[in-house]
Tab-separated table of C-alpha atoms and ligand atoms in Angstrom:
chain	number	residue	atom	x	y	z
Y	1	MET	CA	-28.477	0.507	13.782
Y	2	ASP	CA	-26.588	-2.698	12.897
Y	3	LYS	CA	-22.890	-2.000	13.520
Y	4	LYS	CA	-22.142	-3.097	9.954
Y	5	GLN	CA	-24.224	-0.136	8.787
Y	6	PHE	CA	-22.253	2.453	10.785
Y	7	PRO	CA	-20.869	5.069	8.341
Y	8	ILE	CA	-17.115	5.352	8.752
Y	9	LEU	CA	-14.863	7.804	6.933
Y	10	GLY	CA	-11.985	5.767	5.482
Y	11	ILE	CA	-8.842	7.709	4.543
Y	12	ASP	CA	-5.831	6.350	2.650
Y	13	LEU	CA	-2.735	8.515	3.044
Y	14	GLY	CA	0.073	7.558	0.670
Y	15	GLY	CA	3.290	9.223	-0.437
Y	16	THR	CA	1.586	10.870	-3.445
Y	17	LYS	CA	-2.122	11.254	-2.702
Y	18	ILE	CA	-4.739	11.200	0.029
Y	19	ALA	CA	-7.991	9.433	-0.897
Y	20	ALA	CA	-11.110	9.316	1.266
Y	21	SER	CA	-14.601	7.900	1.137
Y	22	ILE	CA	-17.549	7.082	3.346
Y	23	ILE	CA	-17.624	3.329	3.940
Y	24	ILE	CA	-20.824	1.533	4.843
Y	25	ASP	CA	-20.904	-2.242	5.231
Y	26	THR	CA	-17.446	-2.764	3.658
Y	27	ASP	CA	-18.185	-0.705	0.565
Y	28	THR	CA	-17.384	2.833	-0.511
Y	29	ILE	CA	-20.297	5.215	-0.991
Y	30	GLY	CA	-19.835	7.429	-4.054
Y	31	LYS	CA	-16.585	8.261	-5.753
Y	32	PRO	CA	-13.602	8.636	-3.359
Y	33	LYS	CA	-12.304	12.190	-2.958
Y	34	ARG	CA	-8.592	12.619	-3.770
Y	35	VAL	CA	-6.087	15.374	-2.973
Y	36	PRO	CA	-2.311	15.396	-3.499
Y	37	THR	CA	-0.324	14.617	-0.328
Y	38	PRO	CA	1.127	17.966	0.794
Y	39	HIS	CA	4.714	18.288	2.005
Y	40	GLY	CA	5.437	18.185	5.729
Y	41	LYS	CA	3.670	17.032	8.870
Y	42	GLU	CA	1.643	20.188	9.595
Y	43	ASN	CA	0.338	20.442	6.043
Y	44	ILE	CA	-0.675	16.767	6.028
Y	45	ILE	CA	-2.561	17.185	9.305
Y	46	GLN	CA	-4.329	20.279	7.944
Y	47	ALA	CA	-5.261	18.365	4.764
Y	48	LEU	CA	-6.678	15.486	6.850
Y	49	LEU	CA	-8.688	17.845	9.050
Y	50	LYS	CA	-10.055	19.677	6.010
Y	51	LEU	CA	-11.134	16.414	4.348
Y	52	ILE	CA	-12.836	15.163	7.514
Y	53	GLU	CA	-14.608	18.506	7.966
Y	54	GLU	CA	-15.876	18.407	4.358
Y	55	PHE	CA	-17.241	14.884	4.733
Y	56	LYS	CA	-18.782	15.724	8.117
Y	57	GLN	CA	-20.740	18.588	6.593
Y	58	ASP	CA	-22.611	16.303	4.184
Y	59	ASN	CA	-22.657	12.959	6.004
Y	60	LEU	CA	-23.287	11.340	9.340
Y	61	ILE	CA	-19.975	9.778	10.413
Y	62	VAL	CA	-19.470	7.680	13.534
Y	63	GLY	CA	-15.732	7.072	13.224
Y	64	VAL	CA	-12.640	7.763	11.147
Y	65	GLY	CA	-10.090	5.236	9.906
Y	66	ILE	CA	-6.730	6.432	8.631
Y	67	ALA	CA	-4.538	4.057	6.630
Y	68	THR	CA	-1.180	5.766	6.357
Y	69	ALA	CA	2.212	4.948	4.891
Y	70	GLY	CA	4.746	4.536	7.689
Y	71	ILE	CA	5.126	2.220	10.677
Y	72	VAL	CA	2.071	2.632	12.901
Y	73	ASN	CA	1.295	1.582	16.446
Y	74	PRO	CA	-2.429	0.867	15.992
Y	75	ASP	CA	-3.018	0.794	19.760
Y	76	THR	CA	-1.910	4.409	20.247
Y	77	GLY	CA	-2.555	5.610	16.686
Y	78	GLU	CA	0.936	7.058	16.442
Y	79	VAL	CA	3.272	6.925	13.444
Y	80	ILE	CA	6.425	5.446	14.940
Y	81	GLY	CA	8.492	5.241	11.769
Y	82	SER	CA	8.561	6.873	8.368
Y	83	THR	CA	10.788	7.109	5.320
Y	84	GLY	CA	11.517	10.095	3.077
Y	85	ASN	CA	8.284	9.238	1.199
Y	86	LEU	CA	6.508	11.135	3.997
Y	87	PRO	CA	9.276	13.293	5.491
Y	88	GLY	CA	8.773	14.320	9.131
Y	89	TRP	CA	5.738	12.055	9.570
Y	90	GLU	CA	7.469	9.888	12.198
Y	91	GLY	CA	6.365	10.668	15.753
Y	92	THR	CA	2.959	12.085	14.741
Y	93	PRO	CA	0.209	11.082	17.215
Y	94	ILE	CA	-2.490	11.157	14.506
Y	95	LYS	CA	-5.221	9.487	16.541
Y	96	LYS	CA	-4.808	11.938	19.433
Y	97	ILE	CA	-4.693	15.012	17.161
Y	98	ILE	CA	-7.752	14.085	15.083
Y	99	GLU	CA	-9.825	12.834	18.025
Y	100	GLU	CA	-9.223	16.084	19.923
Y	101	LYS	CA	-10.118	18.295	16.960
Y	102	MET	CA	-13.012	16.272	15.542
Y	103	ALA	CA	-14.563	14.553	18.581
Y	104	LEU	CA	-14.823	11.282	16.659
Y	105	PRO	CA	-13.189	7.898	17.412
Y	106	VAL	CA	-10.166	7.344	15.152
Y	107	HIS	CA	-8.234	4.194	14.286
Y	108	VAL	CA	-4.871	4.373	12.481
Y	109	GLU	CA	-3.162	1.536	10.592
Y	110	ASN	CA	-0.323	1.127	8.111
Y	111	ASP	CA	-1.728	1.495	4.570
Y	112	ALA	CA	-0.510	-1.877	3.285
Y	113	ASN	CA	-1.797	-3.675	6.389
Y	114	ALA	CA	-5.215	-2.077	5.902
Y	115	SER	CA	-5.311	-3.211	2.249
Y	116	ALA	CA	-4.377	-6.759	3.217
Y	117	TYR	CA	-7.113	-6.863	5.838
Y	118	ALA	CA	-9.700	-5.645	3.328
Y	119	GLU	CA	-8.629	-8.111	0.622
Y	120	TYR	CA	-8.766	-10.984	3.117
Y	121	ARG	CA	-12.176	-9.940	4.465
Y	122	ALA	CA	-13.566	-9.516	0.953
Y	123	SER	CA	-12.893	-13.285	0.629
Y	124	LYS	CA	-12.401	-13.204	-3.107
Y	125	PHE	CA	-9.276	-15.345	-2.820
Y	126	LYS	CA	-8.691	-18.695	-1.160
Y	127	ALA	CA	-6.102	-18.067	1.524
Y	128	ASP	CA	-6.595	-20.420	4.467
Y	129	THR	CA	-3.034	-19.985	5.737
Y	130	CYS	CA	-1.424	-16.818	4.450
Y	131	LEU	CA	-2.458	-13.953	2.159
Y	132	VAL	CA	0.130	-11.330	1.241
Y	133	THR	CA	-0.719	-8.051	-0.464
Y	134	VAL	CA	1.994	-6.190	-2.323
Y	135	THR	CA	1.203	-2.496	-2.787
Y	136	LEU	CA	3.188	-1.090	-5.688
Y	137	GLY	CA	2.896	2.657	-5.186
Y	138	THR	CA	5.220	5.537	-4.368
Y	139	GLY	CA	6.944	2.910	-2.224
Y	140	ILE	CA	6.270	-0.801	-1.811
Y	141	GLY	CA	4.108	-1.826	1.123
Y	142	VAL	CA	3.329	-5.385	2.143
Y	143	GLY	CA	0.448	-6.616	4.300
Y	144	ILE	CA	0.459	-10.107	5.799
Y	145	VAL	CA	-2.657	-11.972	6.950
Y	146	ILE	CA	-1.852	-15.254	8.697
Y	147	ASN	CA	-4.687	-17.602	9.673
Y	148	GLY	CA	-7.149	-14.727	9.268
Y	149	SER	CA	-5.284	-12.174	11.417
Y	150	LEU	CA	-3.054	-9.282	10.430
Y	151	TYR	CA	0.548	-10.026	11.322
Y	152	ARG	CA	2.147	-6.815	12.630
Y	153	GLY	CA	5.402	-8.117	14.145
Y	154	ALA	CA	7.117	-7.345	17.447
Y	155	HIS	CA	7.559	-3.628	16.666
Y	156	PHE	CA	4.591	-3.077	14.294
Y	157	ALA	CA	7.029	-3.143	11.353
Y	158	ALA	CA	6.164	-6.526	9.795
Y	159	GLY	CA	5.450	-5.912	6.128
Y	160	GLU	CA	7.963	-3.073	5.748
Y	161	CYS	CA	9.244	-5.267	2.932
Y	162	GLY	CA	9.838	-2.326	0.638
Y	163	HIS	CA	13.144	-2.296	2.492
Y	164	LEU	CA	14.179	-5.881	1.752
Y	165	LYS	CA	17.676	-5.762	0.285
Y	166	VAL	CA	17.533	-6.949	-3.327
Y	167	SER	CA	21.131	-6.254	-4.387
Y	168	LEU	CA	24.556	-5.966	-2.805
Y	169	ASN	CA	25.812	-3.340	-5.252
Y	170	ASN	CA	25.021	-0.139	-3.321
Y	171	HIS	CA	23.620	1.111	-6.594
Y	172	ARG	CA	20.423	2.884	-5.552
Y	173	ARG	CA	19.719	4.757	-2.343
Y	174	CYS	CA	16.244	4.281	-0.904
Y	175	THR	CA	14.267	7.175	0.583
Y	176	CYS	CA	14.718	5.393	3.955
Y	177	GLY	CA	18.476	6.037	3.741
Y	178	LEU	CA	19.479	2.398	3.161
Y	179	TRP	CA	20.923	1.053	-0.098
Y	180	ASP	CA	19.279	-1.180	-2.676
Y	181	CYS	CA	15.927	-1.637	-0.955
Y	182	TRP	CA	13.268	-3.453	-2.989
Y	183	GLU	CA	11.177	-0.290	-3.360
Y	184	ALA	CA	14.120	1.631	-4.841
Y	185	TYR	CA	13.610	-0.731	-7.830
Y	186	GLY	CA	10.063	-2.099	-7.788
Y	187	SER	CA	7.974	0.968	-6.812
Y	188	GLY	CA	6.765	3.673	-9.199
Y	189	ARG	CA	9.806	5.723	-8.249
Y	190	GLY	CA	12.054	2.687	-8.882
Y	191	PHE	CA	10.447	2.118	-12.287
Y	192	VAL	CA	11.318	5.667	-13.370
Y	193	ALA	CA	14.858	5.284	-11.915
Y	194	THR	CA	15.281	2.155	-14.081
Y	195	GLY	CA	14.095	4.280	-17.005
Y	196	TYR	CA	16.747	6.934	-16.339
Y	197	ASP	CA	19.416	4.206	-16.051
Y	198	ALA	CA	18.392	2.836	-19.465
Y	199	LEU	CA	18.262	6.297	-21.081
Y	200	SER	CA	21.782	7.154	-19.917
Y	201	LYS	CA	23.053	4.638	-22.485
Y	202	ILE	CA	20.949	5.523	-25.534
Y	203	SER	CA	20.409	8.311	-28.059
Y	204	ALA	CA	17.236	9.803	-29.589
Y	205	HIS	CA	17.392	7.680	-32.739
Y	206	GLN	CA	17.295	4.507	-30.593
Y	207	SER	CA	14.248	5.593	-28.580
Y	208	LYS	CA	12.149	8.745	-28.488
Y	209	LEU	CA	12.246	8.401	-24.700
Y	210	ALA	CA	15.758	9.873	-24.925
Y	211	LEU	CA	14.038	13.236	-25.530
Y	212	LYS	CA	12.565	12.930	-22.011
Y	213	LYS	CA	15.948	12.612	-20.301
Y	214	GLU	CA	15.271	15.774	-18.290
Y	215	LYS	CA	11.859	14.711	-16.951
Y	216	LEU	CA	10.757	11.115	-17.422
Y	217	THR	CA	7.434	9.790	-16.063
Y	218	THR	CA	5.831	6.369	-15.677
Y	219	GLU	CA	3.267	7.339	-18.317
Y	220	ASP	CA	6.022	8.293	-20.815
Y	221	ILE	CA	7.477	4.784	-20.560
Y	222	ILE	CA	4.113	3.005	-20.724
Y	223	GLU	CA	2.987	5.061	-23.745
Y	224	ALA	CA	6.277	4.464	-25.570
Y	225	ALA	CA	5.961	0.703	-24.951
Y	226	LYS	CA	2.452	0.806	-26.477
Y	227	ASP	CA	4.099	2.356	-29.580
Y	228	ASN	CA	6.483	-0.640	-29.662
Y	229	ASP	CA	9.501	1.263	-28.377
Y	230	LEU	CA	11.998	-1.514	-27.570
Y	231	VAL	CA	13.817	0.460	-24.871
Y	232	ALA	CA	10.512	1.142	-23.086
Y	233	LYS	CA	9.571	-2.546	-23.345
Y	234	GLN	CA	12.925	-3.502	-21.844
Y	235	ILE	CA	12.431	-1.053	-18.950
Y	236	ILE	CA	9.046	-2.657	-18.218
Y	237	GLU	CA	10.531	-6.165	-18.330
Y	238	THR	CA	13.366	-5.167	-15.996
Y	239	TRP	CA	10.799	-3.665	-13.615
Y	240	HIS	CA	8.966	-7.017	-13.544
Y	241	GLU	CA	12.280	-8.702	-12.623
Y	242	HIS	CA	12.660	-6.197	-9.815
Y	243	VAL	CA	9.116	-6.754	-8.528
Y	244	ALA	CA	9.650	-10.520	-8.693
Y	245	ALA	CA	12.924	-10.308	-6.721
Y	246	GLY	CA	11.221	-9.144	-3.516
Y	247	MET	CA	8.276	-11.489	-3.961
Y	248	VAL	CA	10.690	-14.421	-4.207
Y	249	SER	CA	12.099	-13.545	-0.775
Y	250	LEU	CA	8.550	-13.320	0.581
Y	251	CYS	CA	7.785	-16.759	-0.895
Y	252	HIS	CA	10.731	-18.299	0.908
Y	253	THR	CA	9.895	-16.516	4.180
Y	254	LEU	CA	6.124	-16.917	4.348
Y	255	ASP	CA	5.138	-19.605	1.810
Y	256	PRO	CA	1.819	-17.797	1.121
Y	257	ASP	CA	-1.301	-19.266	-0.485
Y	258	CYS	CA	-1.502	-16.177	-2.652
Y	259	PHE	CA	-0.258	-12.682	-3.372
Y	260	VAL	CA	-2.670	-9.856	-4.141
Y	261	ILE	CA	-1.181	-6.943	-6.063
Y	262	THR	CA	-2.509	-3.460	-5.251
Y	263	GLY	CA	-1.355	0.164	-5.658
Y	264	GLY	CA	-1.158	2.589	-8.544
Y	265	MET	CA	1.524	0.582	-10.391
Y	266	GLY	CA	-0.528	-2.625	-10.130
Y	267	LYS	CA	-2.308	-1.879	-13.401
Y	268	PHE	CA	0.973	-2.198	-15.311
Y	269	VAL	CA	1.714	-5.734	-14.088
Y	270	ASP	CA	1.830	-8.561	-16.644
Y	271	TYR	CA	0.681	-11.442	-14.414
Y	272	VAL	CA	1.940	-14.217	-16.688
Y	273	LEU	CA	5.419	-12.706	-16.877
Y	274	LEU	CA	5.523	-12.049	-13.124
Y	275	LYS	CA	4.474	-15.617	-12.258
Y	276	ASP	CA	7.075	-17.054	-14.671
Y	277	LEU	CA	9.840	-14.926	-13.159
Y	278	ILE	CA	8.861	-15.931	-9.631
Y	279	MET	CA	8.679	-19.622	-10.536
Y	280	ASP	CA	12.171	-19.442	-12.047
Y	281	MET	CA	13.626	-18.119	-8.784
Y	282	THR	CA	11.605	-20.006	-6.149
Y	283	LEU	CA	11.803	-23.528	-4.759
Y	284	PRO	CA	9.237	-25.605	-6.687
Y	285	ARG	CA	7.337	-26.762	-3.560
Y	286	ILE	CA	6.480	-23.136	-2.844
Y	287	SER	CA	5.712	-21.766	-6.288
Y	288	GLU	CA	3.774	-24.666	-7.862
Y	289	LYS	CA	0.445	-23.785	-6.242
Y	290	LEU	CA	1.137	-20.126	-5.571
Y	291	GLU	CA	-1.487	-17.756	-7.000
Y	292	ILE	CA	-0.955	-14.086	-7.872
Y	293	TYR	CA	-4.095	-11.995	-8.264
Y	294	PRO	CA	-4.863	-8.378	-9.087
Y	295	SER	CA	-6.584	-6.600	-6.195
Y	296	SER	CA	-10.342	-7.137	-5.931
Y	297	LEU	CA	-10.819	-3.678	-4.355
Y	298	GLY	CA	-8.389	-1.491	-6.292
Y	299	GLU	CA	-7.437	1.799	-4.687
Y	300	ARG	CA	-10.322	1.434	-2.215
Y	301	GLY	CA	-8.648	-1.396	-0.274
Y	302	GLY	CA	-6.817	0.793	2.250
Y	303	MET	CA	-9.923	2.851	3.132
Y	304	ILE	CA	-12.186	-0.180	3.356
Y	305	GLY	CA	-9.688	-2.140	5.458
Y	306	VAL	CA	-9.125	0.644	7.947
Y	307	ALA	CA	-12.886	1.292	8.194
Y	308	GLU	CA	-13.332	-2.409	9.043
Y	309	LEU	CA	-10.670	-2.028	11.724
Y	310	VAL	CA	-12.616	0.927	13.207
Y	311	LEU	CA	-15.706	-1.297	13.425
Y	312	ASP	CA	-13.611	-4.063	15.012
Y	313	THR	CA	-12.562	-1.636	17.769
Y	314	PHE	CA	-16.266	-0.769	18.349
Y	315	ASN	CA	-17.115	-4.467	18.559
Y	316	SER	CA	-14.308	-5.309	20.956
Y	317	SER	CA	-15.147	-2.399	23.279
Y	318	ALA	CA	-18.845	-3.426	23.196
Y	319	LYS	CA	-17.850	-6.992	24.154
Y	320	TYR	CA	-15.642	-5.609	26.940
Y	321	THR	CA	-18.537	-3.521	28.338
Y	322	GLN	CA	-20.874	-6.548	28.183
Y	323	SER	CA	-18.340	-8.691	30.045
Y	324	LEU	CA	-18.090	-6.033	32.763
Y	325	GLN	CA	-21.906	-5.887	33.076
Y	326	LYS	CA	-22.070	-9.666	33.546
Y	327	LYS	CA	-19.611	-9.527	36.468
R	1	LIG	C1	7.203	2.745	2.323
R	1	LIG	C2	6.745	2.964	3.764
R	1	LIG	C3	5.618	1.961	4.087
R	1	LIG	C4	4.467	2.040	3.088
R	1	LIG	C5	5.010	1.840	1.661
R	1	LIG	C6	3.927	2.064	0.604
R	1	LIG	C7	6.775	5.208	4.787
R	1	LIG	C8	6.315	6.629	4.679
R	1	LIG	N1	6.318	4.362	3.869
R	1	LIG	O1	7.913	1.557	2.244
R	1	LIG	O2	5.133	2.154	5.390
R	1	LIG	O3	3.508	1.049	3.376
R	1	LIG	O4	6.084	2.780	1.420
R	1	LIG	O5	3.493	3.394	0.666
R	1	LIG	O6	7.506	4.890	5.694
R	1	LIG	P1	2.792	4.204	-0.543
R	1	LIG	O7	3.042	5.634	-0.239
R	1	LIG	O8	3.385	3.739	-1.808
R	1	LIG	O9	1.344	3.821	-0.422
R	2	LIG	ZN1	14.502	1.454	2.159
């Protein structure tokens, strides 16, 4: 069988949900299966094992790729850092645990890195020098592809840009324990926090959102904005300013060809507004030719990217064996 045709189970483990699908030749087969991310390390491991078992029953699988939130050492397949978005996940040797239980080769990668790899490999965007994906989800994850390779940093933490400091006010605490991280403002959680901030100053006759003061959701705000609620529209605009703030820092650090926006909150982005905000706050040399695109792969990016990384490990070990045989 051509290695491209090897069926790999790709799993994307985020702070809110786990999604999984069989990947063959860089595409998902059928509709991805989704389950809510359970609380705590043991429950997450059990959920992963259950999903893999279910897929194994109906499909031939030759490897498993797990794209997880958290800082990952892809060589050992261990989660070496994690925020409160996945409490207790730090220190989990996922590769070892799953390989022992399932007798299948496993590759583990940070979720945002896996998405960036998939978007780059899908080649829908021109990015000769640097492609940056921004995953707007429970947190904010960033994946950086430089000259065609994933950039992971000296401690595998490159792209943990959700924790860029975007304010000096000590106003919002991030789930990582630091203050005023980008994701405390620009993620789905940050969006709702901005909503609560806005609602603290208004009454029900100014916006019907005030009735949701006890339990506000992203959908409440989006629906109210569709009904022309001015407070909801302002919350959405402020969220765009927050998303832009971190991207501006990334522009000045990396000078990318393009950004690709992924994650559950990506569908709420107004690309014209976001580009305008970024241009206003970025040196002209950098922003003039900068492109910002919606993801070409949607929620499937993480699974596809990590499945491609599994195949890469097969290819590099095959090359290693061949080189030994030649000696
Ligand atoms: C957090 C961090 C990142 C992750 C990002 C997006 C943890 C558990 N997560 O900044 O590693 O890439 O969130 O994660 O440390 P998601 O859950 O929104 O997909
Ligand atoms: Zn943080």
